Short mmCIF file of C-alpha atoms and ligand atoms in Angstrom, two decimals:
data_model
loop_
_atom_site.label_atom_id
_atom_site.label_comp_id
_atom_site.label_asym_id
_atom_site.label_seq_id
_atom_site.Cartn_x
_atom_site.Cartn_y
_atom_site.Cartn_z
CA MET A 1 13.60 -1.02 -24.45
CA SER A 2 12.66 0.37 -20.90
CA VAL A 3 11.27 -0.56 -17.55
CA LEU A 4 7.50 1.20 -17.17
CA VAL A 5 6.17 2.34 -13.82
CA TYR A 6 2.51 3.31 -13.25
CA ILE A 7 2.54 6.46 -10.67
CA GLU A 8 -0.82 6.31 -9.02
CA SER A 9 -2.21 9.70 -7.96
CA GLU A 10 -5.21 10.84 -5.94
CA ASN A 11 -6.37 14.38 -6.31
CA GLY A 12 -3.26 15.17 -8.32
CA LYS A 13 -0.64 13.92 -5.70
CA PHE A 14 1.37 10.81 -6.16
CA LYS A 15 0.85 8.03 -3.52
CA LYS A 16 3.90 6.70 -1.35
CA ALA A 17 3.42 3.29 -2.65
CA SER A 18 4.11 4.68 -6.17
CA TYR A 19 7.51 5.98 -5.06
CA GLU A 20 8.25 2.77 -3.81
CA SER A 21 7.38 1.24 -7.41
CA ALA A 22 9.48 3.76 -9.01
CA SER A 23 12.48 2.88 -6.64
CA TYR A 24 11.80 -0.80 -7.69
CA ALA A 25 11.62 0.12 -11.41
CA LYS A 26 14.90 1.80 -11.15
CA GLY A 27 16.59 -1.38 -9.47
CA VAL A 28 15.19 -3.55 -12.32
CA ALA A 29 16.28 -0.93 -15.07
CA ASP A 30 19.94 -1.03 -13.40
CA GLN A 31 19.99 -4.89 -13.67
CA LEU A 32 18.71 -4.66 -17.27
CA GLY A 33 20.87 -1.73 -18.39
CA THR A 34 18.06 0.46 -19.53
CA SER A 35 15.96 3.31 -18.09
CA VAL A 36 12.89 4.13 -16.46
CA THR A 37 9.79 5.69 -17.66
CA ALA A 38 7.01 6.55 -15.40
CA ILE A 39 3.38 7.13 -16.55
CA THR A 40 0.94 9.36 -14.65
CA ILE A 41 -2.66 10.43 -15.31
CA ASN A 42 -3.81 13.75 -14.27
CA ALA A 43 -1.19 14.55 -11.96
CA ASP A 44 1.22 17.49 -11.40
CA ASP A 45 3.97 16.75 -9.25
CA HIS A 46 6.42 15.41 -11.56
CA GLU A 47 9.75 16.75 -10.12
CA SER A 48 9.38 14.31 -7.17
CA LEU A 49 9.85 11.39 -9.36
CA SER A 50 13.29 12.55 -10.51
CA LYS A 51 14.41 11.64 -6.67
CA TYR A 52 13.75 8.00 -7.25
CA GLY A 53 15.60 7.48 -10.48
CA VAL A 54 12.88 8.12 -13.22
CA ASN A 55 14.37 9.19 -16.56
CA LYS A 56 11.36 9.97 -18.41
CA VAL A 57 7.55 10.91 -17.34
CA LEU A 58 4.82 10.48 -19.68
CA GLN A 59 2.13 12.86 -18.69
CA VAL A 60 -1.51 12.04 -19.58
CA LYS A 61 -3.98 14.65 -18.89
CA ASN A 62 -7.61 13.67 -19.88
CA ASP A 63 -10.79 14.73 -18.48
CA GLN A 64 -12.28 11.37 -19.44
CA LEU A 65 -9.69 10.04 -17.03
CA SER A 66 -10.45 12.30 -14.26
CA LYS A 67 -12.25 9.03 -12.32
CA PHE A 68 -10.52 5.95 -11.93
CA ASN A 69 -11.76 3.36 -14.26
CA ALA A 70 -9.77 0.11 -14.49
CA ASP A 71 -10.54 -0.78 -18.03
CA ALA A 72 -9.48 2.93 -19.40
CA TYR A 73 -6.71 3.11 -17.10
CA ALA A 74 -5.35 -0.28 -18.16
CA ASP A 75 -5.42 0.38 -21.71
CA VAL A 76 -3.75 3.83 -21.09
CA ILE A 77 -0.82 2.03 -19.31
CA SER A 78 -0.66 -0.73 -21.75
CA GLN A 79 -0.29 1.72 -24.74
CA ALA A 80 2.38 3.46 -23.08
CA ALA A 81 4.14 0.33 -22.32
CA LYS A 82 3.90 -0.63 -26.13
CA SER A 83 5.17 2.90 -27.24
CA GLU A 84 8.24 2.59 -24.56
CA ASP A 85 8.77 -1.06 -25.63
CA ALA A 86 8.54 -1.97 -21.96
CA LYS A 87 9.54 -5.56 -21.03
CA VAL A 88 8.77 -4.67 -17.52
CA VAL A 89 5.84 -3.13 -16.00
CA VAL A 90 6.00 -2.15 -12.40
CA LEU A 91 2.75 -1.07 -10.28
CA GLY A 92 2.04 -0.93 -6.58
CA GLN A 93 -0.47 -3.15 -4.57
CA THR A 94 -3.12 -0.54 -3.78
CA ALA A 95 -6.53 -1.54 -4.76
CA ASN A 96 -6.56 0.23 -7.91
CA ASP A 97 -3.17 -1.22 -8.90
CA LYS A 98 -4.54 -4.56 -8.06
CA TYR A 99 -7.62 -4.05 -10.36
CA VAL A 100 -5.57 -2.65 -13.27
CA ALA A 101 -2.48 -4.92 -13.34
CA PRO A 102 -4.12 -8.21 -14.50
CA ILE A 103 -6.04 -6.29 -17.30
CA ILE A 104 -2.68 -4.83 -18.35
CA ALA A 105 -1.34 -8.37 -18.27
CA VAL A 106 -4.04 -9.41 -20.54
CA ASN A 107 -3.63 -6.56 -23.00
CA LEU A 108 0.23 -7.22 -23.16
CA GLU A 109 0.01 -10.94 -23.31
CA ALA A 110 2.25 -10.72 -20.22
CA GLY A 111 2.79 -12.87 -17.18
CA TYR A 112 1.68 -11.08 -13.78
CA ALA A 113 3.21 -11.67 -10.53
CA SER A 114 1.63 -9.80 -7.34
CA ASN A 115 3.10 -9.08 -3.86
CA VAL A 116 6.73 -9.01 -5.06
CA VAL A 117 9.00 -8.23 -2.43
CA ALA A 118 12.66 -8.20 -3.70
CA LEU A 119 14.39 -7.51 -7.28
CA PRO A 120 14.53 -10.39 -9.54
CA GLU A 121 16.33 -13.35 -8.53
CA SER A 122 17.23 -14.07 -12.16
CA PHE A 123 16.31 -13.17 -15.59
CA SER A 124 16.59 -16.15 -17.12
CA PRO A 125 14.19 -17.64 -16.14
CA PHE A 126 12.58 -14.35 -14.94
CA THR A 127 12.16 -15.17 -11.23
CA VAL A 128 10.75 -13.04 -8.33
CA LYS A 129 10.30 -13.59 -4.62
CA ARG A 130 6.80 -13.02 -3.68
CA ASN A 131 4.72 -12.71 -0.28
CA ALA A 132 2.56 -15.69 0.22
CA PHE A 133 0.06 -17.18 2.58
CA THR A 134 -0.66 -13.66 4.13
CA ASN A 135 3.03 -12.76 4.38
CA LYS A 136 3.98 -15.82 6.37
CA ALA A 137 6.11 -17.22 3.84
CA PHE A 138 7.61 -16.60 0.36
CA ASN A 139 7.26 -18.26 -2.86
CA PHE A 140 9.44 -17.70 -5.94
CA THR A 141 7.61 -17.34 -9.36
CA SER A 142 8.85 -17.69 -12.63
CA ILE A 143 7.54 -15.68 -15.67
CA ASN A 144 8.08 -16.97 -19.16
CA SER A 145 6.53 -14.41 -21.27
CA GLU A 146 8.43 -11.68 -22.94
CA ILE A 147 6.66 -8.88 -20.97
CA LYS A 148 6.38 -9.08 -17.31
CA VAL A 149 3.84 -7.17 -15.12
CA LEU A 150 4.86 -6.76 -11.33
CA GLY A 151 3.04 -5.73 -8.38
CA ILE A 152 5.58 -4.42 -5.70
CA ALA A 153 4.39 -5.20 -2.03
CA LYS A 154 4.17 -2.10 -0.13
CA ASN A 155 7.08 -1.62 2.58
CA ALA A 156 8.78 -4.57 1.01
CA TYR A 157 11.40 -3.02 -1.18
CA GLY A 158 11.00 0.04 0.29
CA LEU A 159 12.11 3.99 -0.89
CA LYS A 160 15.67 4.23 -2.51
CA GLU A 161 16.42 7.72 -3.48
CA ASN A 162 18.32 7.93 -6.90
CA GLU A 163 18.65 11.79 -7.98
CA THR A 164 17.91 11.95 -11.93
CA THR A 165 16.80 14.58 -14.13
CA ALA A 166 13.49 13.22 -15.79
CA THR A 167 12.41 14.53 -19.02
CA ILE A 168 8.36 15.30 -19.24
CA GLU A 169 6.44 14.40 -22.24
CA GLU A 170 2.97 14.67 -23.33
CA PHE A 171 1.26 11.24 -23.92
CA SER A 172 -2.13 10.97 -25.71
CA PRO A 173 -3.58 7.54 -25.58
CA SER A 174 -6.33 6.62 -28.07
CA LEU A 175 -9.39 5.92 -25.87
CA GLU A 176 -12.24 3.69 -27.41
CA ALA A 177 -15.92 3.76 -26.16
CA SER A 178 -15.46 0.25 -24.77
CA ASP A 179 -12.87 1.63 -22.40
CA PHE A 180 -15.85 3.07 -20.37
CA SER A 181 -18.31 0.40 -20.88
CA VAL A 182 -18.40 -0.09 -16.90
CA HIS A 183 -19.70 3.12 -15.17
CA VAL A 184 -17.58 3.86 -12.14
CA ALA A 185 -19.50 5.75 -9.57
CA SER A 186 -17.59 7.44 -6.93
CA VAL A 187 -18.29 8.15 -3.24
CA ASP A 188 -16.63 11.00 -1.57
CA LYS A 189 -15.21 9.89 1.73
CA ALA A 190 -17.35 10.74 4.65
CA THR A 191 -14.60 11.99 6.71
CA ASP A 192 -10.98 13.80 6.49
CA LYS A 193 -9.53 10.81 8.37
CA VAL A 194 -6.80 8.88 7.01
CA THR A 195 -7.75 5.83 5.77
CA ILE A 196 -6.27 2.58 6.75
CA ALA A 197 -5.15 1.84 3.26
CA ASP A 198 -3.10 5.13 2.93
CA ALA A 199 -1.99 5.49 6.35
CA GLU A 200 1.50 5.52 7.40
CA ILE A 201 0.55 4.96 11.09
CA VAL A 202 -2.41 2.85 12.33
CA VAL A 203 -3.50 2.87 15.80
CA SER A 204 -5.47 -0.19 16.42
CA ALA A 205 -7.41 -1.16 19.70
CA GLY A 206 -9.05 -4.52 20.59
CA ARG A 207 -11.48 -5.91 23.27
CA GLY A 208 -8.82 -4.81 25.83
CA LEU A 209 -10.73 -1.40 25.83
CA LYS A 210 -13.82 -2.85 27.45
CA GLY A 211 -16.29 -0.85 25.50
CA PRO A 212 -16.86 1.63 22.83
CA GLU A 213 -17.12 4.64 25.26
CA ASN A 214 -13.09 4.24 25.88
CA TRP A 215 -12.19 5.11 22.36
CA ASP A 216 -11.53 8.90 22.82
CA MET A 217 -7.98 7.75 23.95
CA ILE A 218 -7.55 5.97 20.73
CA GLU A 219 -8.85 8.65 18.66
CA ASN A 220 -6.64 11.49 20.52
CA LEU A 221 -3.52 9.14 19.74
CA ALA A 222 -4.32 8.88 16.40
CA THR A 223 -5.00 12.73 15.85
CA THR A 224 -1.65 13.43 17.61
CA LEU A 225 0.09 11.14 15.29
CA GLY A 226 -2.00 11.69 11.89
CA ALA A 227 -2.87 8.07 12.05
CA ALA A 228 -5.97 6.28 10.92
CA THR A 229 -7.93 4.25 13.68
CA ALA A 230 -8.29 0.30 13.29
CA CYS A 231 -9.93 -2.37 15.49
CA SER A 232 -9.90 -6.03 16.00
CA LYS A 233 -12.89 -8.27 14.53
CA PRO A 234 -14.91 -8.74 17.88
CA VAL A 235 -14.77 -5.08 18.59
CA SER A 236 -16.50 -4.39 15.21
CA ASP A 237 -18.53 -7.45 15.46
CA MET A 238 -20.11 -5.90 18.93
CA GLY A 239 -20.72 -2.63 17.13
CA TRP A 240 -18.07 -0.82 19.19
CA ARG A 241 -16.40 0.39 16.13
CA PRO A 242 -17.51 0.76 12.32
CA HIS A 243 -16.84 -2.51 10.40
CA GLY A 244 -14.63 -0.60 8.16
CA GLU A 245 -12.02 -0.46 10.72
CA HIS A 246 -11.68 -4.12 11.19
CA VAL A 247 -8.36 -5.39 10.33
CA GLY A 248 -7.05 -9.13 9.99
CA GLN A 249 -7.56 -12.11 7.80
CA THR A 250 -11.36 -11.36 7.35
CA GLY A 251 -10.73 -7.51 7.35
CA LYS A 252 -8.70 -5.02 5.71
CA PRO A 253 -5.00 -5.64 5.32
CA VAL A 254 -2.64 -3.19 6.95
CA ALA A 255 0.78 -2.30 5.47
CA ALA A 256 1.58 0.72 7.44
CA ASN A 257 5.09 1.94 8.79
CA LEU A 258 3.80 1.71 12.22
CA TYR A 259 1.05 -0.30 13.60
CA ILE A 260 0.18 0.26 17.14
CA ALA A 261 -1.85 -2.42 18.55
CA ILE A 262 -3.56 -1.62 22.12
CA GLY A 263 -5.27 -4.38 24.00
CA ILE A 264 -5.36 -6.84 21.38
CA SER A 265 -4.30 -10.41 22.10
CA GLY A 266 -2.31 -10.94 18.71
CA ALA A 267 -4.65 -13.96 17.30
CA ILE A 268 -3.34 -15.44 14.33
CA GLN A 269 -6.30 -14.15 12.16
CA HIS A 270 -5.51 -10.55 13.40
CA LEU A 271 -1.53 -10.94 12.65
CA ALA A 272 -2.43 -12.19 9.26
CA GLY A 273 -3.55 -8.72 8.23
CA ILE A 274 -0.97 -6.59 9.65
CA ASN A 275 2.10 -8.81 9.02
CA ALA A 276 3.03 -6.29 6.28
CA SER A 277 3.52 -3.39 8.58
CA LYS A 278 6.93 -2.33 9.22
CA TYR A 279 7.05 -1.58 13.07
CA LYS A 280 4.66 -3.29 15.33
CA VAL A 281 4.04 -1.81 18.87
CA VAL A 282 2.03 -3.44 21.17
CA ILE A 283 0.32 -2.33 24.51
CA ASN A 284 -1.07 -5.13 26.35
CA ASN A 285 -1.06 -5.66 30.20
CA ASP A 286 -0.75 -9.67 29.72
CA PRO A 287 3.14 -10.24 29.49
CA GLU A 288 2.00 -13.66 27.88
CA ALA A 289 -0.26 -11.99 25.06
CA PRO A 290 1.06 -13.62 21.91
CA PHE A 291 1.17 -10.21 20.08
CA PHE A 292 4.48 -9.54 21.84
CA LYS A 293 6.09 -12.31 19.78
CA ALA A 294 5.24 -10.37 16.74
CA ALA A 295 6.07 -7.09 17.87
CA ASP A 296 9.02 -4.96 17.28
CA TYR A 297 8.50 -2.83 20.70
CA GLY A 298 6.12 -4.00 23.44
CA ILE A 299 4.98 -2.15 26.52
CA VAL A 300 3.52 -4.36 29.29
CA GLY A 301 0.79 -2.42 31.09
CA ASP A 302 -2.52 -0.98 31.51
CA ALA A 303 -3.72 0.81 28.32
CA PHE A 304 -5.96 3.12 30.16
CA GLU A 305 -2.58 4.41 32.17
CA ILE A 306 -0.16 4.36 29.35
CA VAL A 307 -2.16 5.51 26.05
CA PRO A 308 -3.02 9.03 27.54
CA GLN A 309 0.51 9.18 28.93
CA LEU A 310 2.15 8.34 25.50
CA ASN A 311 -0.24 10.88 23.87
CA GLU A 312 0.87 13.77 26.08
CA LYS A 313 4.43 12.95 25.51
CA LEU A 314 4.13 12.80 21.84
CA LYS A 315 2.30 15.96 21.54
CA GLU A 316 5.52 17.78 22.84
CA PHE A 317 7.26 16.65 19.37
P1 FAD B 401 -9.14 -10.77 23.03
O1 FAD B 401 -8.51 -12.01 22.45
O2 FAD B 401 -10.21 -10.78 23.91
O3 FAD B 401 -7.84 -9.87 23.59
C1 FAD B 401 -7.93 -8.80 24.31
C2 FAD B 401 -6.48 -8.43 24.91
O4 FAD B 401 -6.50 -7.17 25.51
C3 FAD B 401 -5.81 -9.45 25.81
O5 FAD B 401 -4.55 -9.90 25.06
C4 FAD B 401 -5.71 -8.66 27.08
O6 FAD B 401 -4.50 -9.11 27.62
C5 FAD B 401 -5.58 -7.57 26.64
N1 FAD B 401 -6.17 -6.29 27.48
C6 FAD B 401 -7.29 -6.50 28.53
N2 FAD B 401 -7.27 -5.44 29.43
C7 FAD B 401 -6.26 -4.69 29.21
C8 FAD B 401 -5.68 -3.29 29.43
N3 FAD B 401 -6.52 -2.65 30.46
N4 FAD B 401 -4.73 -2.88 29.11
C9 FAD B 401 -3.92 -3.52 27.91
N5 FAD B 401 -4.45 -4.66 27.30
C10 FAD B 401 -5.67 -5.09 28.04
N6 FAD B 401 -9.81 -11.17 14.51
C11 FAD B 401 -9.17 -10.08 14.02
O7 FAD B 401 -8.89 -9.06 14.75
N7 FAD B 401 -9.30 -10.00 12.75
C12 FAD B 401 -10.01 -11.03 11.79
O8 FAD B 401 -9.74 -10.71 10.46
C13 FAD B 401 -10.14 -12.15 12.27
N8 FAD B 401 -10.79 -13.04 11.50
C14 FAD B 401 -11.13 -14.31 11.89
C15 FAD B 401 -11.59 -15.08 11.16
C16 FAD B 401 -11.66 -16.46 11.66
C17 FAD B 401 -12.09 -17.59 10.87
C18 FAD B 401 -12.00 -16.81 13.21
C19 FAD B 401 -12.29 -18.01 13.62
C20 FAD B 401 -11.46 -15.73 14.17
C21 FAD B 401 -10.99 -14.61 13.36
N9 FAD B 401 -10.75 -13.35 14.26
C22 FAD B 401 -10.33 -12.23 13.80
C23 FAD B 401 -10.80 -13.55 15.79
C24 FAD B 401 -9.71 -13.81 16.62
O9 FAD B 401 -9.27 -15.25 16.46
C25 FAD B 401 -9.47 -13.29 17.97
O10 FAD B 401 -10.66 -13.93 18.45
C26 FAD B 401 -9.61 -11.56 17.78
O11 FAD B 401 -8.68 -11.30 17.12
C27 FAD B 401 -9.44 -11.14 19.15
O12 FAD B 401 -9.57 -9.95 19.59
P2 FAD B 401 -8.93 -9.09 20.64
O13 FAD B 401 -7.55 -9.24 20.62
O14 FAD B 401 -9.63 -7.65 20.64
O15 FAD B 401 -9.64 -9.60 21.70
#
């Protein structure tokens, strides 16, 4: 019996969210008195997993899996779970994780809980704490099936270092034609810019910037910080910025380490999308702006003065 964690990779490199999943899997394995097995698909950087308590890595190398395909990936992970007799299967909450997790649950006749934020409250019944209502509340979910599939919310459990020596084994799943019945087309990203979903830091701006011509300072700050750029809904509605940058209830969710909101009032629909971010910094010239109540750090002042100064200062580091 073991705890299985799926380690997602992009271009052979593991995603940070997967290290969080590994940390979480180690926490569950310790509670159960068992070990952690990780499954990776067409990735290499396996030594790094030892840092987060992984005892064994099942390494899948298969050209048929060079592109993400939910059915095929779910089948591979399910087969690994069966071969390891895993009672708990842990994934992150990336778009791909959210796609494969329910399929794995069906394959394994397991219950699935998404958005898990803490180690299980109890094992009998198996109960986990989860984010609910766009991270404004928690709920407790019990899973009665023998096998449990858990999606770990980004930035909730965090990274916990736990040095181990992971053994690495080749794992050769048997793939069927039905695994590839859905053809997945992939489109290369148009730019090298960090995407909102993957970003550790997001620099976001709102209507307070007055017009699209003023976004250079936002881009410059984002470049200095290696951050993604984002915006509020009206900004993308007015065509100042592309729709792909709109974050919030009706836009993209952001679970960054640092979210910098510039000239954004902090409407509830905006906050709903960024609540999962760890630190929120607000720059707004109105001290009564609601965003200050949700912020960890705030600067009251004119963005047109503060942002360039902040950028110059940050460049010194
Ligand atoms: P404003 O509310 O106009 O705020 C601009 C801010 O900039 C103000 O706080 C002002 O003090 C500040 N400011 C002005 N000048 C400066 C300056 N020189 N320096 C610093 N600060 C300055 N919104 C979203 O963002 N995402 C969503 O997903 C979303 N979904 C919605 C869904 C529904 C059903 C509805 C009804 C609304 C939704 N909205 C969403 C809209 C939301 O209610 C707000 O209207 C919107 O977030 C406001 O955008 P804003 O903060 O950029 O603009």
